[in-house]
Amino acid sequence: MPVRSMAVAKGRIAAFGIPPSAQSRLRLDAHDRVILPGLVDCHTHAVFAGDRLDEYLARLAGADYAGQNRAGGGILSTVAATRRAPFAELLDCSLKHVAPLVAEGVTTLEIKSGYGLDRDSEIKILKVAAAMGPILKTRIVPTFMGAHTVPAQTERVPYLAWVADEMLPDVVASGLARSVDIFVDSIAFTLADLDRLFKRASALSCRLHAHTDQLGHTGATQQAAHWGACSCDHLEYAHPEDVEALAQSGTVAVLLPIASSFLGHAPPPPIEALRQAGVPIAIASDLNPGTAPVASLLWAAATSIRLWGLTPSEALIGITRHAAHALDPDADFGTLAVGQSADFGIWDIPRPESLLYAPASHRPAMSFFRGERR
Ligand code: NIG
Ligand code: FE
């Protein structure tokens, strides 16, 4: 049954099916247009300086991503540029990175640190992320990702110990993030590192996320699931037993089709196994200068259909309800239900699937965040 009317009070959805005589401060006629929850981009690295065009062109000519990272480029090139950028400059370019996401109706945006990898730079990134929320009228969910890669001239084990035992408690105490992420891969961190970080993070009541099985199989998906991670992200090389572990723990599988298509050659994530096991699937942009320089969640959702065979309804739920659950199992956003934050878009489209058919062609006619028009 299509919903004919929705009431909003104090920034939250108050009721559906309002009698025409009901009193209201503002009444808006959506004229048979489609109302959808504000979109949720649950995985981005949107605060960074510079670009990696040269590396992209080199990959088109045969170089590979892991090799670029091992040679000191890749993530570390963006670390160098981001460290150099003063706060105001970093804020300015980060706002530009995410402007297309906000324009296409994203009202919740996760942003990971991880291009600083030293105290001042990681804090600068998290403060930039926090500053973006009020400017964009968007909910920013910051994630501390000091465990993105190992900085140059640094040993992995002591670096990870510093991230887990010194930085993380300070970041949490200062209120800059309550979520943590780690990249487990042969070019980044190990299962033992994940254990060490998640042990500390769990004691601090952080929400746990991990980049797992992106470039090869590591077992990190299972390990993160055993820790009760909110999400495991990428999963191209995940095995059936990993999927089983996600199902057991209620962990959301966050799929990142733009990164997969930009890197090329990766197998598809185990979509059918995820479905069969009942693992919630979310889709995110992964916006970053290395593997996903495309600021469009709708493009990511449309690509998940074309590249991997997700259904349109899986893709739409993947950028709303399940994306919200990837960030917070108790999220009060990502769905249109009484009591939820009144984050929604009014779209001039015949039906929701239009967004996935022509992802670059649509913008919400009106976008609301916490009940206020943006
Ligand atoms: O999600 N895998 C690690 N992190 C990012 C890429 C970061 C970068 O290349 O700058 C990702 O793909
Ligand atoms: Fe990522």
Tab-separated table of N, CA and C and ligand atoms in Angstrom, residues 43 45 52 65 69 74-75 78 115 145 148 183 211 214 234 256 259 263 286 288-291, ligand 1:
chain	number	residue	atom	x	y	z
A	43	HIS	N	30.557	4.005	3.706
A	43	HIS	CA	31.994	3.721	3.617
A	43	HIS	C	32.627	4.721	2.659
A	45	HIS	N	36.324	7.465	2.252
A	45	HIS	CA	37.596	8.028	2.738
A	45	HIS	C	37.654	9.448	2.170
A	52	ARG	N	45.242	10.983	-7.399
A	52	ARG	CA	46.182	9.914	-7.767
A	52	ARG	C	46.003	9.568	-9.248
A	65	TYR	N	47.843	-2.176	-8.242
A	65	TYR	CA	47.577	-1.379	-7.047
A	65	TYR	C	48.458	-1.797	-5.882
A	69	ASN	N	51.404	0.427	-3.909
A	69	ASN	CA	51.442	0.633	-2.450
A	69	ASN	C	52.764	0.145	-1.860
A	74	GLY	N	50.506	4.795	-3.731
A	74	GLY	CA	49.201	4.352	-3.240
A	74	GLY	C	48.734	5.189	-2.061
A	75	ILE	N	48.270	4.516	-1.029
A	75	ILE	CA	47.724	5.215	0.139
A	75	ILE	C	48.744	6.230	0.674
A	78	THR	N	48.747	9.707	-0.829
A	78	THR	CA	47.683	10.569	-0.311
A	78	THR	C	47.977	10.992	1.129
A	115	TYR	N	44.405	8.883	6.304
A	115	TYR	CA	45.398	9.496	5.417
A	115	TYR	C	46.284	10.458	6.218
A	145	MET	N	40.594	5.405	11.429
A	145	MET	CA	41.254	4.343	10.682
A	145	MET	C	42.766	4.582	10.630
A	148	HIS	N	45.081	2.118	8.599
A	148	HIS	CA	44.830	2.048	7.146
A	148	HIS	C	46.041	1.423	6.459
A	183	PHE	N	42.488	-2.127	7.802
A	183	PHE	CA	42.667	-2.753	6.489
A	183	PHE	C	43.564	-3.973	6.703
A	211	HIS	N	38.196	-3.647	6.597
A	211	HIS	CA	38.364	-3.900	5.160
A	211	HIS	C	38.913	-5.322	5.053
A	214	GLN	N	39.805	-7.992	0.330
A	214	GLN	CA	39.684	-7.103	-0.838
A	214	GLN	C	40.629	-7.518	-1.963
A	234	HIS	N	34.213	-4.897	1.422
A	234	HIS	CA	34.884	-5.364	0.190
A	234	HIS	C	34.480	-6.815	-0.107
A	256	LEU	N	31.557	-2.787	-2.371
A	256	LEU	CA	32.097	-1.541	-2.912
A	256	LEU	C	32.418	-1.726	-4.398
A	259	ALA	N	35.139	0.513	-6.332
A	259	ALA	CA	36.542	0.137	-6.093
A	259	ALA	C	36.868	-1.134	-6.868
A	263	LEU	N	39.716	-1.290	-9.765
A	263	LEU	CA	40.919	-2.120	-9.637
A	263	LEU	C	40.964	-3.177	-10.733
A	286	ASP	N	32.736	4.093	-1.268
A	286	ASP	CA	34.166	3.953	-0.960
A	286	ASP	C	34.955	5.166	-1.440
A	288	ASN	N	37.366	7.569	-2.530
A	288	ASN	CA	38.769	7.770	-2.160
A	288	ASN	C	39.560	8.000	-3.435
A	289	PRO	N	40.758	8.589	-3.325
A	289	PRO	CA	41.483	8.963	-4.556
A	289	PRO	C	42.179	7.791	-5.239
A	290	GLY	N	42.276	6.652	-4.552
A	290	GLY	CA	43.043	5.542	-5.119
A	290	GLY	C	42.186	4.551	-5.880
A	291	THR	N	41.174	4.013	-5.211
A	291	THR	CA	40.409	2.922	-5.815
A	291	THR	C	38.990	3.315	-6.207
B	1	NIG	O1	38.747	0.967	0.424
B	1	NIG	N1	41.713	-0.743	0.828
B	1	NIG	C1	42.037	0.231	1.410
B	1	NIG	N2	41.475	1.437	1.393
B	1	NIG	C2	40.800	2.040	0.279
B	1	NIG	C3	41.737	2.553	-0.742
B	1	NIG	C4	42.541	3.660	-0.232
B	1	NIG	C5	43.477	4.252	-1.226
B	1	NIG	O2	43.931	3.589	-2.186
B	1	NIG	O3	43.806	5.419	-1.013
B	1	NIG	C6	39.730	1.130	-0.273
B	1	NIG	O4	39.830	0.599	-1.397
